[in-house]
Amino acid sequence: MKFHRPIQALLIVILLALAACSLAQPTDTRYNDWLSSAVPATLTAMAQNPVVAPTGTPLPTPTETATPVLSSLSVVYSQNGSIWIWMEGGQPKRLSTGTVDERPRVSDDGKLVVFKRGNELWTVNADGTNLHVVIRETYLRGSLPSGSTQIQPDAYAWAPNSHTFFFTTAADTPTPDGVGFYDMLNLFRVDVDANDFGKVFEKGYGGIPYFSPDGKTLALAQGHIIFLANTDGSNLHQGMAFDPFGYPDGGEIIPTLVPLPDSSGFRVIIPAWEYLGDPSGKAKLWNIPVQGKPSMISTSPESWPIAGALSPNGNAFVYAVFSTNGNDISQKDCLHRQGGGPEICLDQAPACSFVNWLPDSQRYICADQKPLSDRIYYLGNIDSNNRSQIVGGDSLTWVDDNHYL
């Protein structure tokens, strides 16, 4: 049995325009790592290898929600086992009273929050009303594979412009170290407004869900293949197949996808197999169009992409270069972009490690290796090796090109 381990940075869904801090006037923005998701501003207004997949009950088209224009920032987070929301200009509000509630995700209009409680999924309105379970463990146990005793929701995400979210499940399996969970690579869908839910794709035909910004195309990532489909579950087909890559123990890693802003496709970095054990391979940047065949558009000098490496526009990514001196191993992070240009490595003063990209895909944040309480953050530009110090915190998330939490 191979375990599937997604390379994913903290999922942040942004919804809006005004924020708490800016580059022009930095203030202390220290937040704990409970920050889970924030809400945006303005939403960005294949016919190849068809797959015949077993499906569950046919589902209706998701209920669409009008795209809002918000005037304040909202953030949902988990703290001490409960779900909270903070709205700019107000005080934090507790949305749930659980002790194990975690991983909240907010719909892009800021009105609904889904979160995991034990082996179930719950939703609550952003004003704290209508807290209820939407996916019970008893329902999930109908998909429990032979030999497993537990099943739980795994990856989940809201579809754009809707109150519909998609999720996968994970089941337990014995391992040499005890019991672990593996993603079953299926797919379920829940339309909260219509109180309708069901299985979209059976085990092996789903995957970690990603959406085109227009909400029409669904990409499903696995450790060796990426499927594309319409968000109503129709037209499932192979977007791209690739050699699996992962750890020397055989565990596959599921790559992270980046939807292109114009909804024409997705970008993905595919390292060489066993890139943690054999750094001689090269990482490749691929374009997966909604219509047409995938194409490789760039290759990096090394095969070690790091978490959150791919820029929001899919045109640049960060990779790590390792060197040894006796028993000591050092790492430097370097920026690579499609179409050439000098490689920018972050080992030059002030030396730092990559943290994340700004939404403009031109600038980035890096940090030194001091303890969190003393850590210094820097703002850099992909066109030069100059960096300037900014105020940071334990978790730093960008709301738009000039504001961050």
Tab-separated table of C-alpha atoms in Angstrom:
chain	number	residue	atom	x	y	z
A	1	MET	CA	0.000	0.000	0.000
A	2	LYS	CA	1.414	3.368	-0.943
A	3	PHE	CA	0.707	6.394	1.170
A	4	HIS	CA	-0.152	9.590	-0.636
A	5	ARG	CA	1.335	12.717	0.883
A	6	PRO	CA	0.227	16.034	-0.620
A	7	ILE	CA	2.787	18.827	-1.000
A	8	GLN	CA	0.569	21.710	0.052
A	9	ALA	CA	1.098	24.941	1.812
A	10	LEU	CA	-1.520	26.177	4.236
A	11	LEU	CA	-4.738	26.609	2.229
A	12	ILE	CA	-5.715	30.264	2.181
A	13	VAL	CA	-8.867	31.341	0.357
A	14	ILE	CA	-8.947	35.100	-0.036
A	15	LEU	CA	-12.050	37.107	-0.511
A	16	LEU	CA	-11.566	40.732	-0.235
A	17	ALA	CA	-10.037	44.107	-0.467
A	18	LEU	CA	-9.111	45.832	2.764
A	19	ALA	CA	-6.592	44.275	5.140
A	20	ALA	CA	-5.037	44.736	8.484
A	21	CYS	CA	-1.450	45.512	7.475
A	22	SER	CA	0.416	46.966	4.519
A	23	LEU	CA	3.928	47.174	3.187
A	24	ALA	CA	3.827	50.943	3.185
A	25	GLN	CA	2.963	51.145	6.880
A	26	PRO	CA	3.950	47.862	8.511
A	27	THR	CA	2.552	47.157	11.930
A	28	ASP	CA	2.964	44.229	14.249
A	29	THR	CA	0.919	41.409	12.712
A	30	ARG	CA	1.975	38.444	14.799
A	31	TYR	CA	-0.560	35.645	14.521
A	32	ASN	CA	-0.332	32.076	15.716
A	33	ASP	CA	-0.419	29.288	13.165
A	34	TRP	CA	-4.134	28.808	13.739
A	35	LEU	CA	-4.731	31.002	10.713
A	36	SER	CA	-6.577	28.791	8.283
A	37	SER	CA	-8.303	30.838	5.666
A	38	ALA	CA	-9.157	34.372	4.756
A	39	VAL	CA	-11.735	35.804	2.351
A	40	PRO	CA	-11.317	37.908	-1.181
A	41	ALA	CA	-11.932	40.872	-2.653
A	42	THR	CA	-12.866	40.449	-6.187
A	43	LEU	CA	-13.135	37.051	-7.754
A	44	THR	CA	-11.434	36.688	-11.103
A	45	ALA	CA	-14.297	37.491	-13.028
A	46	MET	CA	-9.586	17.869	-23.434
A	47	ALA	CA	-11.061	16.172	-25.174
A	48	GLN	CA	-8.239	13.646	-24.772
A	49	ASN	CA	-8.123	10.181	-23.257
A	50	PRO	CA	-11.704	10.031	-21.994
A	51	VAL	CA	-12.169	7.916	-18.880
A	52	VAL	CA	-15.198	5.807	-18.131
A	53	ALA	CA	-15.337	5.913	-14.351
A	54	PRO	CA	-17.758	4.323	-11.930
A	55	THR	CA	-19.744	7.038	-10.172
A	56	GLY	CA	-22.217	7.353	-7.375
A	57	THR	CA	-25.672	8.876	-7.594
A	58	PRO	CA	-25.834	11.521	-10.365
A	59	LEU	CA	-25.739	14.987	-8.876
A	60	PRO	CA	-27.407	18.195	-10.033
A	61	THR	CA	-25.476	21.260	-11.101
A	62	PRO	CA	-24.187	23.082	-7.991
A	63	THR	CA	-26.290	25.972	-6.753
A	64	GLU	CA	-24.586	29.175	-7.871
A	65	THR	CA	-24.026	32.041	-5.480
A	66	ALA	CA	-23.792	35.641	-6.640
A	67	THR	CA	-20.242	36.989	-6.594
A	68	PRO	CA	-20.049	39.514	-3.763
A	69	VAL	CA	-18.164	42.749	-3.459
A	70	LEU	CA	-17.024	42.838	0.144
A	71	SER	CA	-15.681	45.814	2.039
A	72	SER	CA	-13.895	44.111	4.915
A	73	LEU	CA	-11.638	41.175	5.551
A	74	SER	CA	-12.849	37.987	7.242
A	75	VAL	CA	-10.618	35.256	8.648
A	76	VAL	CA	-11.665	31.861	9.985
A	77	TYR	CA	-9.410	29.764	12.170
A	78	SER	CA	-9.274	26.903	14.642
A	79	GLN	CA	-8.196	27.575	18.233
A	80	ASN	CA	-8.298	25.121	21.131
A	81	GLY	CA	-10.583	22.788	19.206
A	82	SER	CA	-13.220	25.397	18.268
A	83	ILE	CA	-13.845	27.416	15.095
A	84	TRP	CA	-13.592	31.205	15.247
A	85	ILE	CA	-14.087	34.066	12.816
A	86	TRP	CA	-12.559	37.531	12.883
A	87	MET	CA	-13.947	40.339	10.733
A	88	GLU	CA	-11.956	43.480	10.166
A	89	GLY	CA	-12.971	46.178	12.589
A	90	GLY	CA	-14.605	43.731	14.997
A	91	GLN	CA	-13.784	41.197	17.684
A	92	PRO	CA	-13.213	37.441	17.168
A	93	LYS	CA	-16.458	35.454	17.292
A	94	ARG	CA	-16.701	31.808	18.248
A	95	LEU	CA	-18.605	29.765	15.650
A	96	SER	CA	-18.456	26.325	17.294
A	97	THR	CA	-18.097	24.961	20.813
A	98	GLY	CA	-16.347	21.720	19.974
A	99	THR	CA	-13.067	20.436	21.363
A	100	VAL	CA	-11.689	18.783	18.206
A	101	ASP	CA	-12.923	21.126	15.453
A	102	GLU	CA	-10.228	21.858	12.862
A	103	ARG	CA	-9.324	22.803	9.279
A	104	PRO	CA	-12.028	25.431	8.572
A	105	ARG	CA	-12.577	26.534	4.971
A	106	VAL	CA	-14.687	29.567	4.095
A	107	SER	CA	-16.770	29.923	0.934
A	108	ASP	CA	-15.597	32.684	-1.374
A	109	ASP	CA	-18.536	34.943	-0.499
A	110	GLY	CA	-17.591	34.671	3.180
A	111	LYS	CA	-20.995	33.353	4.254
A	112	LEU	CA	-20.368	29.659	4.972
A	113	VAL	CA	-17.652	27.757	6.804
A	114	VAL	CA	-17.011	24.019	6.540
A	115	PHE	CA	-14.797	22.260	9.065
A	116	LYS	CA	-13.833	18.794	10.269
A	117	ARG	CA	-15.085	17.453	13.602
A	118	GLY	CA	-13.740	13.997	14.311
A	119	ASN	CA	-14.669	11.842	11.332
A	120	GLU	CA	-17.449	14.165	10.135
A	121	LEU	CA	-17.860	17.445	8.234
A	122	TRP	CA	-19.888	20.319	9.671
A	123	THR	CA	-20.938	23.723	8.348
A	124	VAL	CA	-21.900	26.960	10.055
A	125	ASN	CA	-22.943	30.384	8.819
A	126	ALA	CA	-20.395	33.152	9.270
A	127	ASP	CA	-22.763	34.843	11.758
A	128	GLY	CA	-22.702	31.712	13.944
A	129	THR	CA	-26.148	30.418	13.017
A	130	ASN	CA	-27.176	27.054	11.556
A	131	LEU	CA	-24.312	24.975	12.930
A	132	HIS	CA	-24.960	21.411	11.782
A	133	VAL	CA	-23.365	18.221	10.507
A	134	VAL	CA	-23.524	17.739	6.732
A	135	ILE	CA	-21.530	14.500	6.323
A	136	ARG	CA	-21.885	11.883	9.029
A	137	GLU	CA	-19.418	9.104	9.694
A	138	THR	CA	-22.207	6.567	9.211
A	139	TYR	CA	-22.582	7.785	5.620
A	140	LEU	CA	-18.838	7.561	4.960
A	141	ARG	CA	-18.665	4.014	6.319
A	142	GLY	CA	-20.567	2.914	3.229
A	143	SER	CA	-17.296	3.514	1.361
A	144	LEU	CA	-15.053	1.783	3.913
A	145	PRO	CA	-12.646	-0.526	2.049
A	146	SER	CA	-12.096	-4.131	3.038
A	147	GLY	CA	-9.488	-4.474	5.788
A	148	SER	CA	-10.007	-0.956	7.130
A	149	THR	CA	-11.874	-0.005	10.291
A	150	GLN	CA	-11.899	3.814	10.121
A	151	ILE	CA	-12.744	6.348	7.438
A	152	GLN	CA	-12.702	10.143	7.602
A	153	PRO	CA	-12.842	13.226	5.362
A	154	ASP	CA	-9.437	14.156	4.021
A	155	ALA	CA	-8.984	16.990	1.474
A	156	TYR	CA	-11.877	19.405	0.892
A	157	ALA	CA	-12.388	22.706	-0.927
A	158	TRP	CA	-15.217	25.044	-1.956
A	159	ALA	CA	-16.056	25.370	-5.629
A	160	PRO	CA	-15.855	29.024	-6.802
A	161	ASN	CA	-19.031	31.126	-6.859
A	162	SER	CA	-21.057	28.537	-4.972
A	163	HIS	CA	-21.959	26.996	-1.648
A	164	THR	CA	-20.823	23.593	-2.898
A	165	PHE	CA	-17.684	21.872	-1.668
A	166	PHE	CA	-15.898	18.703	-2.736
A	167	PHE	CA	-13.966	16.283	-0.538
A	168	THR	CA	-12.015	13.037	-0.534
A	169	THR	CA	-11.811	10.404	2.194
A	170	ALA	CA	-8.951	8.596	3.913
A	171	ALA	CA	-9.032	5.106	5.419
A	172	ASP	CA	-6.764	3.412	7.932
A	173	THR	CA	-4.328	0.663	6.995
A	174	PRO	CA	-1.675	-1.238	8.979
A	175	THR	CA	1.920	0.003	8.624
A	176	PRO	CA	5.238	-1.181	10.083
A	177	ASP	CA	4.891	1.625	12.647
A	178	GLY	CA	1.271	0.930	13.559
A	179	VAL	CA	-1.759	2.300	11.728
A	180	GLY	CA	-1.732	5.078	9.153
A	181	PHE	CA	-4.277	6.722	6.878
A	182	TYR	CA	-4.130	6.875	3.098
A	183	ASP	CA	-6.184	8.980	0.737
A	184	MET	CA	-8.652	6.792	-1.148
A	185	LEU	CA	-8.578	9.160	-4.152
A	186	ASN	CA	-12.346	9.204	-4.505
A	187	LEU	CA	-14.533	12.319	-4.619
A	188	PHE	CA	-17.745	13.480	-2.953
A	189	ARG	CA	-19.740	16.663	-3.380
A	190	VAL	CA	-21.963	18.605	-0.971
A	191	ASP	CA	-24.366	21.388	-2.021
A	192	VAL	CA	-25.074	23.038	1.320
A	193	ASP	CA	-27.901	25.303	0.103
A	194	ALA	CA	-29.779	22.416	-1.517
A	195	ASN	CA	-28.945	19.997	1.325
A	196	ASP	CA	-27.788	17.562	-1.352
A	197	PHE	CA	-24.719	15.337	-1.298
A	198	GLY	CA	-23.342	12.232	-2.955
A	199	LYS	CA	-20.354	10.449	-4.388
A	200	VAL	CA	-19.022	11.833	-7.658
A	201	PHE	CA	-16.196	9.364	-8.388
A	202	GLU	CA	-15.277	6.020	-6.870
A	203	LYS	CA	-11.886	5.121	-5.375
A	204	GLY	CA	-9.048	5.698	-7.828
A	205	TYR	CA	-10.982	8.110	-10.061
A	206	GLY	CA	-10.943	11.147	-7.773
A	207	GLY	CA	-8.115	13.016	-6.075
A	208	ILE	CA	-7.184	16.253	-4.324
A	209	PRO	CA	-9.608	18.813	-5.851
A	210	TYR	CA	-8.627	22.080	-7.557
A	211	PHE	CA	-10.878	24.442	-9.502
A	212	SER	CA	-10.496	26.817	-12.404
A	213	PRO	CA	-11.361	30.384	-11.277
A	214	ASP	CA	-14.516	30.394	-13.417
A	215	GLY	CA	-15.758	27.319	-11.530
A	216	LYS	CA	-16.288	25.234	-14.665
A	217	THR	CA	-13.361	22.810	-14.519
A	218	LEU	CA	-12.276	20.458	-11.764
A	219	ALA	CA	-8.731	19.062	-11.579
A	220	LEU	CA	-8.079	15.973	-9.444
A	221	ALA	CA	-4.489	15.285	-8.374
A	222	GLN	CA	-3.114	11.837	-7.638
A	223	GLY	CA	0.441	10.564	-7.239
A	224	HIS	CA	0.750	9.478	-10.881
A	225	ILE	CA	-2.101	11.090	-12.808
A	226	ILE	CA	-4.167	14.285	-12.951
A	227	PHE	CA	-7.792	13.990	-14.044
A	228	LEU	CA	-9.921	16.809	-15.413
A	229	ALA	CA	-13.718	16.966	-15.301
A	230	ASN	CA	-16.608	19.389	-15.345
A	231	THR	CA	-17.683	20.438	-11.876
A	232	ASP	CA	-20.986	18.583	-12.343
A	233	GLY	CA	-18.946	15.357	-12.603
A	234	SER	CA	-19.265	14.919	-16.361
A	235	ASN	CA	-16.484	14.605	-18.922
A	236	LEU	CA	-13.931	12.932	-16.665
A	237	HIS	CA	-10.721	12.447	-18.634
A	238	GLN	CA	-6.991	12.205	-18.213
A	239	GLY	CA	-5.329	15.583	-18.109
A	240	MET	CA	-1.807	14.257	-17.620
A	241	ALA	CA	-0.077	11.055	-16.558
A	242	PHE	CA	3.460	11.047	-15.117
A	243	ASP	CA	5.950	8.834	-13.341
A	244	PRO	CA	5.218	8.899	-9.614
A	245	PHE	CA	7.723	10.605	-7.379
A	246	GLY	CA	8.236	10.395	-3.676
A	247	TYR	CA	10.252	9.167	-0.770
A	248	PRO	CA	12.877	6.396	-0.765
A	249	ASP	CA	10.442	4.232	1.274
A	250	GLY	CA	8.065	4.170	-1.697
A	251	GLY	CA	5.530	6.700	-0.468
A	252	GLU	CA	4.088	8.688	-3.362
A	253	ILE	CA	3.774	12.458	-3.159
A	254	ILE	CA	0.738	14.137	-4.675
A	255	PRO	CA	1.795	17.292	-6.546
A	256	THR	CA	0.205	20.675	-5.904
A	257	LEU	CA	-1.653	22.302	-8.811
A	258	VAL	CA	-2.005	26.013	-9.561
A	259	PRO	CA	-5.058	27.099	-11.607
A	260	LEU	CA	-4.231	29.661	-14.283
A	261	PRO	CA	-5.937	33.025	-13.697
A	262	ASP	CA	-7.705	32.930	-17.097
A	263	SER	CA	-9.180	29.455	-16.352
A	264	SER	CA	-7.441	27.980	-19.412
A	265	GLY	CA	-5.680	25.245	-17.457
A	266	PHE	CA	-3.440	24.289	-14.555
A	267	ARG	CA	0.294	24.274	-13.851
A	268	VAL	CA	2.190	21.624	-11.911
A	269	ILE	CA	5.803	20.805	-10.987
A	270	ILE	CA	6.810	17.163	-11.408
A	271	PRO	CA	10.149	16.203	-9.809
A	272	ALA	CA	12.057	13.032	-10.643
A	273	TRP	CA	11.149	9.807	-8.866
A	274	GLU	CA	12.823	9.514	-5.448
A	275	TYR	CA	13.897	13.132	-5.620
A	276	LEU	CA	14.660	13.013	-1.893
A	277	GLY	CA	17.136	10.195	-2.486
A	278	ASP	CA	18.486	11.103	-5.922
A	279	PRO	CA	18.944	14.830	-6.527
A	280	SER	CA	20.400	14.240	-9.998
A	281	GLY	CA	16.959	14.341	-11.618
A	282	LYS	CA	15.343	17.555	-12.811
A	283	ALA	CA	12.075	19.173	-11.808
A	284	LYS	CA	9.787	19.934	-14.752
A	285	LEU	CA	7.077	22.576	-14.998
A	286	TRP	CA	4.052	21.378	-16.983
A	287	ASN	CA	1.030	23.138	-18.410
A	288	ILE	CA	-2.227	21.145	-18.380
A	289	PRO	CA	-4.798	22.908	-20.579
A	290	VAL	CA	-8.525	22.476	-20.104
A	291	GLN	CA	-8.631	21.596	-23.800
A	292	GLY	CA	-5.688	19.993	-25.549
A	293	LYS	CA	-2.586	18.061	-24.565
A	294	PRO	CA	-0.225	18.817	-21.660
A	295	SER	CA	3.152	20.360	-22.467
A	296	MET	CA	6.403	20.740	-20.551
A	297	ILE	CA	7.316	24.420	-20.472
A	298	SER	CA	10.399	24.606	-18.244
A	299	THR	CA	13.047	22.526	-16.447
A	300	SER	CA	14.933	23.559	-13.325
A	301	PRO	CA	18.617	22.847	-12.619
A	302	GLU	CA	17.634	20.737	-9.608
A	303	SER	CA	14.819	18.358	-8.662
A	304	TRP	CA	13.889	19.607	-5.217
A	305	PRO	CA	10.817	21.880	-5.406
A	306	ILE	CA	9.707	23.014	-1.981
A	307	ALA	CA	6.230	23.416	-0.516
A	308	GLY	CA	4.400	26.404	-1.960
A	309	ALA	CA	7.017	26.666	-4.692
A	310	LEU	CA	4.821	27.434	-7.685
A	311	SER	CA	3.900	31.093	-8.188
A	312	PRO	CA	0.202	32.082	-8.426
A	313	ASN	CA	0.476	32.641	-12.192
A	314	GLY	CA	2.267	29.315	-12.673
A	315	ASN	CA	5.291	30.862	-14.402
A	316	ALA	CA	7.950	30.565	-11.685
A	317	PHE	CA	8.864	28.185	-8.912
A	318	VAL	CA	11.350	27.717	-6.094
A	319	TYR	CA	13.675	24.758	-5.707
A	320	ALA	CA	16.200	23.775	-3.048
A	321	VAL	CA	19.903	23.078	-3.625
A	322	PHE	CA	21.623	20.937	-1.021
A	323	SER	CA	25.336	20.649	-0.303
A	324	THR	CA	27.279	18.593	2.227
A	325	ASN	CA	30.348	19.311	4.319
A	326	GLY	CA	31.148	16.206	6.282
A	327	ASN	CA	28.035	15.419	8.286
A	328	ASP	CA	26.607	18.889	7.789
A	329	ILE	CA	23.953	19.481	5.136
A	330	SER	CA	23.139	22.997	4.003
A	331	GLN	CA	20.284	24.209	1.845
A	332	LYS	CA	19.748	27.251	-0.318
A	333	ASP	CA	16.507	28.144	-2.064
A	334	CYS	CA	16.590	29.386	-5.651
A	335	LEU	CA	13.920	30.919	-7.904
A	336	HIS	CA	13.426	29.614	-11.432
A	337	ARG	CA	11.110	31.127	-14.028
A	338	GLN	CA	9.675	30.104	-17.334
A	339	GLY	CA	11.400	31.692	-20.311
A	340	GLY	CA	14.813	32.049	-18.701
A	341	GLY	CA	16.314	34.932	-16.778
A	342	PRO	CA	18.927	34.676	-14.042
A	343	GLU	CA	18.362	32.207	-11.218
A	344	ILE	CA	17.932	34.120	-7.961
A	345	CYS	CA	19.310	32.209	-4.957
A	346	LEU	CA	18.490	33.313	-1.444
A	347	ASP	CA	21.853	32.492	0.143
A	348	GLN	CA	23.240	35.959	-0.588
A	349	ALA	CA	22.998	38.515	2.202
A	350	PRO	CA	20.558	38.837	3.738
A	351	ALA	CA	20.372	35.039	3.508
A	352	CYS	CA	16.896	33.599	3.985
A	353	SER	CA	14.578	30.716	3.170
A	354	PHE	CA	11.531	31.021	0.918
A	355	VAL	CA	8.161	31.487	2.670
A	356	ASN	CA	5.584	32.335	-0.009
A	357	TRP	CA	4.738	34.345	-3.109
A	358	LEU	CA	2.818	37.575	-3.299
A	359	PRO	CA	-0.316	37.416	-5.478
A	360	ASP	CA	1.474	39.378	-8.239
A	361	SER	CA	3.903	36.428	-8.758
A	362	GLN	CA	6.709	38.982	-9.022
A	363	ARG	CA	7.559	39.437	-5.364
A	364	TYR	CA	8.132	36.913	-2.597
A	365	ILE	CA	8.681	36.673	1.141
A	366	CYS	CA	11.593	34.868	2.780
A	367	ALA	CA	12.762	34.570	6.383
A	368	ASP	CA	15.966	33.911	8.272
A	369	GLN	CA	16.397	30.803	10.418
A	370	LYS	CA	16.162	32.398	13.839
A	371	PRO	CA	13.608	31.117	16.375
A	372	LEU	CA	10.056	32.253	15.663
A	373	SER	CA	10.130	34.901	18.364
A	374	ASP	CA	13.138	36.591	16.706
A	375	ARG	CA	12.566	35.662	13.078
A	376	ILE	CA	13.102	38.389	10.475
A	377	TYR	CA	11.100	38.502	7.238
A	378	TYR	CA	12.219	40.023	3.945
A	379	LEU	CA	10.458	41.187	0.803
A	380	GLY	CA	12.214	40.304	-2.468
A	381	ASN	CA	11.655	40.670	-6.200
A	382	ILE	CA	12.281	37.937	-8.737
A	383	ASP	CA	14.181	40.385	-10.953
A	384	SER	CA	16.967	41.105	-8.455
A	385	ASN	CA	18.749	39.805	-5.386
A	386	ASN	CA	17.860	42.862	-3.312
A	387	ARG	CA	15.601	42.300	-0.319
A	388	SER	CA	14.137	44.639	2.294
A	389	GLN	CA	13.084	43.805	5.827
A	390	ILE	CA	9.369	43.831	6.698
A	391	VAL	CA	7.318	43.056	9.767
A	392	GLY	CA	6.335	39.387	9.888
A	393	GLY	CA	4.943	36.788	12.246
A	394	ASP	CA	4.581	33.085	12.860
A	395	SER	CA	2.241	32.818	9.873
A	396	LEU	CA	2.196	35.334	7.020
A	397	THR	CA	-0.572	35.311	4.409
A	398	TRP	CA	-1.165	37.740	1.543
A	399	VAL	CA	-4.585	39.259	0.988
A	400	ASP	CA	-3.661	41.210	-2.134
A	401	ASP	CA	-0.512	42.676	-3.698
A	402	ASN	CA	0.022	45.194	-0.893
A	403	HIS	CA	-1.655	43.758	2.210
A	404	TYR	CA	-0.878	40.802	4.380
A	405	LEU	CA	-1.874	39.140	7.651
